Coordinates of C-alpha atoms and ligand atoms in Angstrom, one line a residue:
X1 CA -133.1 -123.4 41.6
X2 CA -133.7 -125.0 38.3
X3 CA -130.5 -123.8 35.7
X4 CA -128.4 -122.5 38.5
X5 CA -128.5 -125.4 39.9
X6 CA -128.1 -127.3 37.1
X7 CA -124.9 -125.5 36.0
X8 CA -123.4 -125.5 39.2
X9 CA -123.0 -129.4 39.6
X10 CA -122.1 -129.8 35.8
X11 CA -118.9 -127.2 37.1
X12 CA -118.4 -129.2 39.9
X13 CA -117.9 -132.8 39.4
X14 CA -114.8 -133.2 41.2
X15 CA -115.8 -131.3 44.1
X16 CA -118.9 -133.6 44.6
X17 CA -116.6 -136.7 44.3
X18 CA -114.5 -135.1 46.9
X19 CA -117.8 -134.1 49.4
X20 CA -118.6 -137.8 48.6
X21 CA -116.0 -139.1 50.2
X22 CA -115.3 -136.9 53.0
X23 CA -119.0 -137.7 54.4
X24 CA -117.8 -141.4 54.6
X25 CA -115.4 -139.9 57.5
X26 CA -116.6 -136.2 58.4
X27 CA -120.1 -135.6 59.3
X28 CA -121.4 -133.7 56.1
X29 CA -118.6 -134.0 54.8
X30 CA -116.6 -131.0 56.4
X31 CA -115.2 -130.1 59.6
X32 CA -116.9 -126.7 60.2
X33 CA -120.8 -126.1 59.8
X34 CA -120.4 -122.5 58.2
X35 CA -118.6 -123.0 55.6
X36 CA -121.7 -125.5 54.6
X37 CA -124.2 -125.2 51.6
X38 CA -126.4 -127.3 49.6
X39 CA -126.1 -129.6 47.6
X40 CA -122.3 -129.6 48.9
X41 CA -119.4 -126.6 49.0
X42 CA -117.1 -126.6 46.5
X43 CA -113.3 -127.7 47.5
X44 CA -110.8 -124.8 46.8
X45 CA -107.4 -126.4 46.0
X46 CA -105.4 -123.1 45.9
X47 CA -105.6 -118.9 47.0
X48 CA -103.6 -116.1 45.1
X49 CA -103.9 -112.8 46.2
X50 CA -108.3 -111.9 46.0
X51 CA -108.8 -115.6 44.2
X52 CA -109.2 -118.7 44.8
X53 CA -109.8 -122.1 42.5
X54 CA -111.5 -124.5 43.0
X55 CA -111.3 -128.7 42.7
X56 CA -112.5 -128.5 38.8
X57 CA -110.0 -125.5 38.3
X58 CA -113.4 -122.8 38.3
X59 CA -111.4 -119.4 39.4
X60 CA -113.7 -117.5 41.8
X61 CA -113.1 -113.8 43.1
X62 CA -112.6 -114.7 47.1
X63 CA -115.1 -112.3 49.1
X64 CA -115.6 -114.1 51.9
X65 CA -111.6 -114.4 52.9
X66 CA -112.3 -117.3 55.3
X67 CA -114.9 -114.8 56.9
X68 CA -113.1 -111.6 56.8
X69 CA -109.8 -113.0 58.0
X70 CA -107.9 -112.9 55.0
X71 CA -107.6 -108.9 54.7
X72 CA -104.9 -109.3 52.9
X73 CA -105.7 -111.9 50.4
X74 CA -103.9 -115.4 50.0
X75 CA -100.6 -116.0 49.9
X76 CA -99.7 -112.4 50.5
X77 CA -95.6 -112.3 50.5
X78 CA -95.2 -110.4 53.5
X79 CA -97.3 -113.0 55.1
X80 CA -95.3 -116.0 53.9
X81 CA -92.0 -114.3 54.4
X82 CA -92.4 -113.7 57.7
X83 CA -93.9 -117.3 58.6
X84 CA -91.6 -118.9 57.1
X85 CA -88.5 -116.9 58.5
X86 CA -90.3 -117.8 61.7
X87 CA -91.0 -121.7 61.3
X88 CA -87.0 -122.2 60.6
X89 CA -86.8 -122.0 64.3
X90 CA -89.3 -124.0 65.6
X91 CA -93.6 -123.8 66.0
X92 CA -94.7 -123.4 70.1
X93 CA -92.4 -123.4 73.3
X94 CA -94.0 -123.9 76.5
X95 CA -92.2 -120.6 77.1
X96 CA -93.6 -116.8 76.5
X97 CA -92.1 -115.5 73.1
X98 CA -90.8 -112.2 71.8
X99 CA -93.2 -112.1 68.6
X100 CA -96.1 -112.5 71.3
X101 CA -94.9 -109.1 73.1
X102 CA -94.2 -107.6 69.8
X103 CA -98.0 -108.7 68.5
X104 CA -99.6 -107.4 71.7
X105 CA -97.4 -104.1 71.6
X106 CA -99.1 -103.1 68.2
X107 CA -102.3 -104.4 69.2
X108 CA -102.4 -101.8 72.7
X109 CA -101.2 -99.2 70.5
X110 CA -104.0 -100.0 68.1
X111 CA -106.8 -100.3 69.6
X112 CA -108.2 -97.8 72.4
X113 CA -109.7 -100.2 75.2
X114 CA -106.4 -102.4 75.2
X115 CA -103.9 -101.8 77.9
X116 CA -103.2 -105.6 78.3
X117 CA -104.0 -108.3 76.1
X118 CA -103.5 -112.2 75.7
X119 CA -103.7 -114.7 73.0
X120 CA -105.9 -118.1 72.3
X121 CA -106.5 -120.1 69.1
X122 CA -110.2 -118.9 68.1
X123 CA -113.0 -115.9 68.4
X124 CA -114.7 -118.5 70.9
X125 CA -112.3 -118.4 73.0
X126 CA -111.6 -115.5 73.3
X127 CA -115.1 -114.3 73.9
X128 CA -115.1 -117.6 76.7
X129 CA -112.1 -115.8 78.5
X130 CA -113.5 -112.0 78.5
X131 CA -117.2 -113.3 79.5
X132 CA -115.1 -115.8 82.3
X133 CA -112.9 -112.2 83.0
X134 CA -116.2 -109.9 83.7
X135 CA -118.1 -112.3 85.8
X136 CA -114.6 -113.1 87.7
X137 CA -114.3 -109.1 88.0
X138 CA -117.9 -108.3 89.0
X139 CA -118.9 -111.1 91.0
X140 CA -121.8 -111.8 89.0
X141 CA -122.9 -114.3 86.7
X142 CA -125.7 -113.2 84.0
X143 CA -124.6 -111.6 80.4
X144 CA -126.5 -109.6 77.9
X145 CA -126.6 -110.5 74.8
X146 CA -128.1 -108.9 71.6
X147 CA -130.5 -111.1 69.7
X148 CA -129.1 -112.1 66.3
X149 CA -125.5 -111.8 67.9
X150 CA -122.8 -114.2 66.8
X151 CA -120.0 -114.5 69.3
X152 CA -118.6 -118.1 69.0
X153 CA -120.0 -121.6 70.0
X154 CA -119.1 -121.4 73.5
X155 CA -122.4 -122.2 75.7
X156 CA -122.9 -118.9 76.9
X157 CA -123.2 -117.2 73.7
X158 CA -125.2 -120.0 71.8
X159 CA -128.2 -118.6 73.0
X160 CA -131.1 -116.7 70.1
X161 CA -128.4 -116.4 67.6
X162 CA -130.8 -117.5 65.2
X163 CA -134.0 -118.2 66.9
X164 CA -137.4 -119.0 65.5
X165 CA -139.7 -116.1 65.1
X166 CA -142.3 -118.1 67.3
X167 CA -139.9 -118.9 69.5
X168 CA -138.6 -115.6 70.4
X169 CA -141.1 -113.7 71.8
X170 CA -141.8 -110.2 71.9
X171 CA -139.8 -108.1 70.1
X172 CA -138.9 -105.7 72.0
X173 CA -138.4 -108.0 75.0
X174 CA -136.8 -111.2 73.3
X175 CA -136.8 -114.8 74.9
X176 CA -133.6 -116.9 75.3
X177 CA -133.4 -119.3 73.0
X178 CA -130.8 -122.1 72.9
X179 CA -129.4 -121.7 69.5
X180 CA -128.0 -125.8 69.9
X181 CA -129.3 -128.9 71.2
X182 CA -126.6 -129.8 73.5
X183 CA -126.3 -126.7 75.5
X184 CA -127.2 -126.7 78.8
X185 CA -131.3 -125.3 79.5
X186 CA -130.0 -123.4 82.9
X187 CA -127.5 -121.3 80.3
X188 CA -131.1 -119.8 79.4
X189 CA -131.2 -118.3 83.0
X190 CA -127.5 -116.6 82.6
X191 CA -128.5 -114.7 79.3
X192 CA -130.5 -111.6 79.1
X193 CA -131.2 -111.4 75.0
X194 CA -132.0 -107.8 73.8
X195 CA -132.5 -106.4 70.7
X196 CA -129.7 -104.6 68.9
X197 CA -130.3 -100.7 68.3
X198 CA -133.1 -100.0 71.1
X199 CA -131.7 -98.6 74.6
X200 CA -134.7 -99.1 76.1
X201 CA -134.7 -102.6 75.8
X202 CA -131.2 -102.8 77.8
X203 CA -131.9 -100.0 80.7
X204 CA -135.1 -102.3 81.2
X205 CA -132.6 -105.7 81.8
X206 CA -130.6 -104.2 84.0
X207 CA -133.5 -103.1 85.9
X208 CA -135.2 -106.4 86.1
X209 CA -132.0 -108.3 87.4
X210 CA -130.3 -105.1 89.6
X211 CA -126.6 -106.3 90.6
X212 CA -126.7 -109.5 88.8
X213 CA -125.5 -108.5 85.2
X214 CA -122.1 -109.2 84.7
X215 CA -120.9 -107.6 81.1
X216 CA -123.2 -106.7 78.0
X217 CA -121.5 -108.3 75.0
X218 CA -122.3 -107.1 71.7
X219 CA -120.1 -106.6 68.1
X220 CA -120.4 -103.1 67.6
X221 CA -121.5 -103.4 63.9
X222 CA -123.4 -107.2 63.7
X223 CA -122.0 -109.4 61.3
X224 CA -124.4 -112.1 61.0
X225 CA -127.0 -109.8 60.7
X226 CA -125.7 -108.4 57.6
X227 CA -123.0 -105.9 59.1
X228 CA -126.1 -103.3 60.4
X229 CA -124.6 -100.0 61.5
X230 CA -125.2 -99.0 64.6
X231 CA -127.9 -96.1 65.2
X232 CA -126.7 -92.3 66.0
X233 CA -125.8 -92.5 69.6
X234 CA -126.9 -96.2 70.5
X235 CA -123.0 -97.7 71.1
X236 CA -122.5 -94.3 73.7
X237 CA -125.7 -94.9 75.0
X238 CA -124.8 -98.8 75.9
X239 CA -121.5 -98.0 77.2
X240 CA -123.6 -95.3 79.4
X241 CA -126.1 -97.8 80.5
X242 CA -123.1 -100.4 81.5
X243 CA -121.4 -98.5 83.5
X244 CA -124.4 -96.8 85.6
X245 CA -124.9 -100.5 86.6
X246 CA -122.0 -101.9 87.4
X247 CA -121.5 -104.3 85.0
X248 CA -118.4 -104.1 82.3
X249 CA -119.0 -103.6 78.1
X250 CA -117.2 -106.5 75.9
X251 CA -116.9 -105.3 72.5
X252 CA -116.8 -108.7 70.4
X253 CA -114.5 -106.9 67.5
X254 CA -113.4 -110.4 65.8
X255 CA -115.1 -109.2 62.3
X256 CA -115.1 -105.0 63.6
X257 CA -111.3 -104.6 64.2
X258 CA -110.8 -104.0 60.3
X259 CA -112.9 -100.7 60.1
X260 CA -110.6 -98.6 61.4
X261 CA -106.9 -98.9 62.5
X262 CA -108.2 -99.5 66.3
X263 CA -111.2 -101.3 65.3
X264 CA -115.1 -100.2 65.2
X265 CA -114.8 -98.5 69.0
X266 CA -112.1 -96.1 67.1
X267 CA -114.3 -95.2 64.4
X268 CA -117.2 -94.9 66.4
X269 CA -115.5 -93.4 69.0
X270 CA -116.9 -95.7 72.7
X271 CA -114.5 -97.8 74.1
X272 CA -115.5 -100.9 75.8
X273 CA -113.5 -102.2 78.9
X274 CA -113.5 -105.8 77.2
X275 CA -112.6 -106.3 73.5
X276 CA -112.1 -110.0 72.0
X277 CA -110.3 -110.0 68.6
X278 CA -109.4 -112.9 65.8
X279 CA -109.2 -113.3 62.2
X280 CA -107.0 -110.3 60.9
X281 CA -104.8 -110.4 63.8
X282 CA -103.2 -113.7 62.8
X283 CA -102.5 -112.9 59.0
X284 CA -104.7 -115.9 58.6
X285 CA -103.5 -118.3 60.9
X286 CA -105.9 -119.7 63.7
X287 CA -106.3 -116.7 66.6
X288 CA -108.0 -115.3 69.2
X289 CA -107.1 -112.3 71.8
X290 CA -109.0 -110.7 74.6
X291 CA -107.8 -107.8 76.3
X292 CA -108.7 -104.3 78.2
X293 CA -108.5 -102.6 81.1
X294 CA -105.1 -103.6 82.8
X295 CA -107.3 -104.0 86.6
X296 CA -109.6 -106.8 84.5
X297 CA -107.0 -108.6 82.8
X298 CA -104.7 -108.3 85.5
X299 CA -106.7 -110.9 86.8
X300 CA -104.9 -113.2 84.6
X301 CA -101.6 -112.7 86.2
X302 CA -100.6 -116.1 87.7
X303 CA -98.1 -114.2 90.3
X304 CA -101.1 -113.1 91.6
X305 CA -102.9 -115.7 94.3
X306 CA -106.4 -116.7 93.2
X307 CA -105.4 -116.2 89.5
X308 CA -107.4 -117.1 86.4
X309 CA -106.4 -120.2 84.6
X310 CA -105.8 -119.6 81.0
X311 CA -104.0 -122.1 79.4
X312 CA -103.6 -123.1 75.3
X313 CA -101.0 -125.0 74.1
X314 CA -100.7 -123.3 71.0
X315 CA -101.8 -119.8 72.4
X316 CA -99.6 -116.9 70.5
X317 CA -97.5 -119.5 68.5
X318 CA -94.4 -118.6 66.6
X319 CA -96.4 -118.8 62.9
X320 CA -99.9 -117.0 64.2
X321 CA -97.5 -113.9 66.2
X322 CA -95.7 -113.3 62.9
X323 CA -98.3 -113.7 60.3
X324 CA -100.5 -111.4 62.7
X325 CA -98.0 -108.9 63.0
X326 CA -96.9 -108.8 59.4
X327 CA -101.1 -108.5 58.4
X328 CA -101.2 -105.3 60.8
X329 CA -98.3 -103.8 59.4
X330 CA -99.8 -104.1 56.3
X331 CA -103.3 -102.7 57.1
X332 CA -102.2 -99.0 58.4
X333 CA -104.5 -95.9 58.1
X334 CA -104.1 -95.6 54.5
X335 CA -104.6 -99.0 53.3
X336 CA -108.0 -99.5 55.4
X337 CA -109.2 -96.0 54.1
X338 CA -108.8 -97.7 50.6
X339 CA -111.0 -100.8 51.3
X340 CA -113.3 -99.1 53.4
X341 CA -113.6 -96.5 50.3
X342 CA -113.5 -99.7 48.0
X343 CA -116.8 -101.1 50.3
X344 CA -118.6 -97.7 49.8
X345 CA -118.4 -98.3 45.9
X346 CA -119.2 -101.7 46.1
X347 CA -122.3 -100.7 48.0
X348 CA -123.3 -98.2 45.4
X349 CA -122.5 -100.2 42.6
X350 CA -125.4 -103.1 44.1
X351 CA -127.7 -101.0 44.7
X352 CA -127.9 -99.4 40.9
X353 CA -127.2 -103.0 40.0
X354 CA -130.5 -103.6 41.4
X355 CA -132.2 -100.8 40.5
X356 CA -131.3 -101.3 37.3
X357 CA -132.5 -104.7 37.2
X358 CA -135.7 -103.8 38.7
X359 CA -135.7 -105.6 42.1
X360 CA -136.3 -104.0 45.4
X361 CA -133.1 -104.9 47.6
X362 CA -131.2 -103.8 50.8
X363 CA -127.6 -103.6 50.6
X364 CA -126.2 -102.6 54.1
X365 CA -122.4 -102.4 55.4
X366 CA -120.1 -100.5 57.0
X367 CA -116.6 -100.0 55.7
X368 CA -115.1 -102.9 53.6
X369 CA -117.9 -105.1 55.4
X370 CA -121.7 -105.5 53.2
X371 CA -124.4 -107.6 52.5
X372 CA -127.2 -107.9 50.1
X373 CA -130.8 -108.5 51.0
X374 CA -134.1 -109.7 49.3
X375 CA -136.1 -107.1 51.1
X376 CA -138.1 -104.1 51.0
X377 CA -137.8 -103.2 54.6
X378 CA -134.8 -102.2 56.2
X379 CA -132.3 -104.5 58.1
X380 CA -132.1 -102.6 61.4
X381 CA -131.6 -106.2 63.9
X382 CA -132.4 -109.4 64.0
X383 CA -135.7 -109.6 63.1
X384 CA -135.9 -107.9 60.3
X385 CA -133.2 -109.7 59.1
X386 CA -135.2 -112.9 59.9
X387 CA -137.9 -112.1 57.3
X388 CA -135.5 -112.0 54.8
X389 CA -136.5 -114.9 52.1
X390 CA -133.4 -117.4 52.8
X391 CA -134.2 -119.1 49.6
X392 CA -133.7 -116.2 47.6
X393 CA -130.3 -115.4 49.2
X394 CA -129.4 -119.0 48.4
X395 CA -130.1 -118.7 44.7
X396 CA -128.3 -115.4 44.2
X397 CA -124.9 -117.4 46.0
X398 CA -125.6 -120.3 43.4
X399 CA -125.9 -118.0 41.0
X400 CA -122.6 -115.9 41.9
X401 CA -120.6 -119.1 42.2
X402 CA -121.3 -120.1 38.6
X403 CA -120.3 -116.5 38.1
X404 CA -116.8 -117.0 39.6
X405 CA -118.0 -115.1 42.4
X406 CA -117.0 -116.5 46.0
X407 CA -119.3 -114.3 49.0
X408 CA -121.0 -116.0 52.1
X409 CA -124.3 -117.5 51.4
X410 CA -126.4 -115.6 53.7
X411 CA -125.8 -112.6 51.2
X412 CA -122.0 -111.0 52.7
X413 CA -119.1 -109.7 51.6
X414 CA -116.1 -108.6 52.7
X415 CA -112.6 -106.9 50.8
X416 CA -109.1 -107.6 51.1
X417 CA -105.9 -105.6 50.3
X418 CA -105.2 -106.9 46.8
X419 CA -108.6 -106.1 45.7
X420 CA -109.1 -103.3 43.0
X421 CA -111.9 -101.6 41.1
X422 CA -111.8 -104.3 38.4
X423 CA -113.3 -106.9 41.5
X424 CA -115.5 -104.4 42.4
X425 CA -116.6 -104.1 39.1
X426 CA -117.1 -108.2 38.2
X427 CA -119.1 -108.1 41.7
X428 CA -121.1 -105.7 40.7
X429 CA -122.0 -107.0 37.5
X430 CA -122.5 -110.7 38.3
X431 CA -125.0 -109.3 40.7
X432 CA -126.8 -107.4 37.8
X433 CA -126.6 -110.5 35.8
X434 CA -127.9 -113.1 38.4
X435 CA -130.5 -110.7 39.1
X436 CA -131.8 -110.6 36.0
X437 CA -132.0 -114.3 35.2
X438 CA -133.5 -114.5 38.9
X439 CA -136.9 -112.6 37.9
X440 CA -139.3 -115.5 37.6
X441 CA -137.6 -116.5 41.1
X442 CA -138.1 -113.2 42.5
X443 CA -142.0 -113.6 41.2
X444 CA -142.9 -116.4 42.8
X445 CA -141.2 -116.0 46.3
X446 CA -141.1 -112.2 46.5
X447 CA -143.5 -110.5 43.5
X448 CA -143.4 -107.3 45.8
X449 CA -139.5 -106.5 45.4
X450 CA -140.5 -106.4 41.3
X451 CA -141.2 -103.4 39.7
Ligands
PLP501 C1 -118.2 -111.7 65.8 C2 -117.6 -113.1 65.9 N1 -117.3 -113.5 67.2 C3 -116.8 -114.7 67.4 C4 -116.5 -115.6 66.3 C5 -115.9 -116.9 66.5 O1 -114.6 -117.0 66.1 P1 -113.9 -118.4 65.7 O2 -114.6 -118.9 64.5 O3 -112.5 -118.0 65.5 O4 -114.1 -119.2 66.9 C6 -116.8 -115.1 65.0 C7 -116.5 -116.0 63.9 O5 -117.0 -115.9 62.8 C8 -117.3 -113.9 64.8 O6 -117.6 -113.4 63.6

């Protein structure tokens, strides 16, 4: 990492002071894995609109939005208006709310698959409650799940989210792998792992566990894998598959919902009878939703005997309702057109950055959602993904951050509202620039990708 290294801790003295001391009381220094990276994350002190600064007072252009939640930047005024109108009156009642009813109206008007919906505090839970809802509705206990899929830290869903290659088996018939220490070894006998884009693969699980599959679970563009658009015809031909067996689909749509104004199952046109939101939905405030089919959820109703328990104690509070609702009103057919046109150019602008350059990349995406690859092949599932050099990605982020250039390290982006062509265009070129101080790098670990 050499210079890039170099420079980076000579811009970021006081953010190394600060990771100092947080490690004497947080493990690593933080209190959430992925927002991680070596030698230490910088601290960002403040957000305005698409940037953020950081503890030495570097500006960075914010593309990773706290992981595509922030769709409408930091600080957005309608955002803080509408939170702060809200908070003169209190945070959380143990009582049902009328911004709560007004958030899940323009979420079942949304979003195709939603007749009923409720709210919890994170993407893991929500997934938790919609896997909990489909074996509670089907009577059966085992899930599919795509390899390379990232649904939460729940145990159910920590299973080959990252696996070793020799770990994983074939791949067209992957192992479970537990993806922590920690989780339970019988959770391996509850997941059926798949690969993502082959229908094959899932007619042949349901085969080999008839009437035991519960739900198939699977974000209908993958985000860890680099945002990997699905193949012509593979979401219908899931859905298909699903319902021939019995079990029920769960969209996971906690990154997806942004593509379209009802999320990816709009724009692609399949709609799930499960779909487990987050991020945008709470303006960036903590969130979580799961909803669907009213005969599923209904099993939620605690008039009913037998009821699921769903409890939270700051499910759909007063500051997460409004700043959710005020982000959707925001984000209406025209406005996501724009990023999603904004993520198109961005695309196109890598990709010449690169070939211009002269190193062999992938840049993948869908919508306002991409991600840059050190590869020659194609990023199609997880383990093509897998062989892509991770030390490679690393240098590039180290080399964006000294660039003033904020994306997730594994090589993603995402867009927000206040975003124009000028961040496109600074993306773009830092890109260019990195990758051309990168050659000898590029040499030693990947001499193929050089022309
Ligand atoms: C697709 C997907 N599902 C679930 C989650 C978990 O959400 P949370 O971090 O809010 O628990 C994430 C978070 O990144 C996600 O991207």
């Amino acid at each position: 990492m050499g210079d890039a290294l170099q420079t980076y801790l000579a811009r970021t003295g006081a953010s190394r002071r600060l990771h100092e001391r947080a490690r004497r009381v947080m493990p690593g220094g933080d209190t959430r894995t992925s927002a991680y990276w070596a030698p230490y994350p910088v601290f960002i002190e403040r957000g305005d609109g698409c940037r953020i600064w950081d503890a030495d007072g570097n500006a960075y252009v914010d593309f990773v939005n706290n992981y595509t939640s922030l769709i409408l930047g930091h600080a957005h005024p309608a955002v803080l208006e509408a939170v702060t109108r809200e908070l003169r009156h209190g945070t959380a009642y143990a009582a049902p709310l009328g911004a709560q009813v007004a958030l899940a109206e323009m979420l079942v008007d949304r979003v195709p698959s939603l007749e009923s919906v409720r709210f919890c505090n994170s993407g893991t839970e929500a997934t938790l409650f919609a896997i909990r809802a489909a074996r509670a509705f089907t009577g059966r206990e085992k899930v599919i799940k795509i390899e390379g899929g990232f649904h939460g830290t729940h145990d159910t869903v920590e299973v080959s989210v990252s696996p070793s290659l020799e770990a994983a088996g074939p791949a067209d018939d992957p192992r479970p792998v537990l993806a922590s220490d920690g989780v339970p070894g019988r959770v391996r006998d509850e997941v059926v792992v798949v690969p993502y884009g082959g229908l094959e693969p899932v007619e042949r699980a349901f085969q080999r566990y008839p009437g035991q599959i519960a739900a198939l679970v699977i974000e209908p563009v993958p985000g860890v894998m680099g945002y990997i658009p699905p193949p012509p015809g593979y979401l219908a031909g899931v859905r298909d598959a699903v319902r021939r067996h019995g079990a029920l689909l769960i969209f996971d749509e906690i990154q997806t919902l942004r593509l379209s104004r009802g999320g990816a199952q709009e724009l692609f046109g399949v709609v799930p009878d499960l779909t487990t939101m987050g991020k945008i939905i709470g303006g960036g405030f903590p969130v979580g939703a799961f909803g669907g089919r009213r005969d599923i959820m209904d099993l939620f109703d605690p008039s009913r005997p037998g009821s699921l328990h769903h409890s939270g104690t700051f499910n759909g509070n007063r500051a997460t309702m409004a700043a959710g609702a005020a982000a959707l009103r925001v984000l209406d057919e025209a406005q996501i057109a724009r990023l999603n046109a904004m993520g198109e150019r961005l695309r196109a602008g890598l990709r010449e950055a690169a070939r211009a350059a002269g190193v062999t990349v992938q840049v993948v995406g869908v919508g306002s959602l991409s991600s840059f690859f050190f590869t020659d092949h194609p990023v199609t599932d997880y383990r093509s993904r897998a062989a892509v050099p991770g030390s490679l990605q690393s240098l590039l982020h180290l080399h964006l951050l000294n660039r003033g250039v904020y994306v997730i390290s594994r090589g993603s982006l995402s867009l927000c509202v206040p975003m124009g062509d000028a961040e496109i265009e600074e993306c773009i070129a830092a890109v260019g620039d990195a990758l051309g101080e990168m050659r000898p790098d590029i040499e030693r670990a990947a001499p193929q990708l050089l022309a």
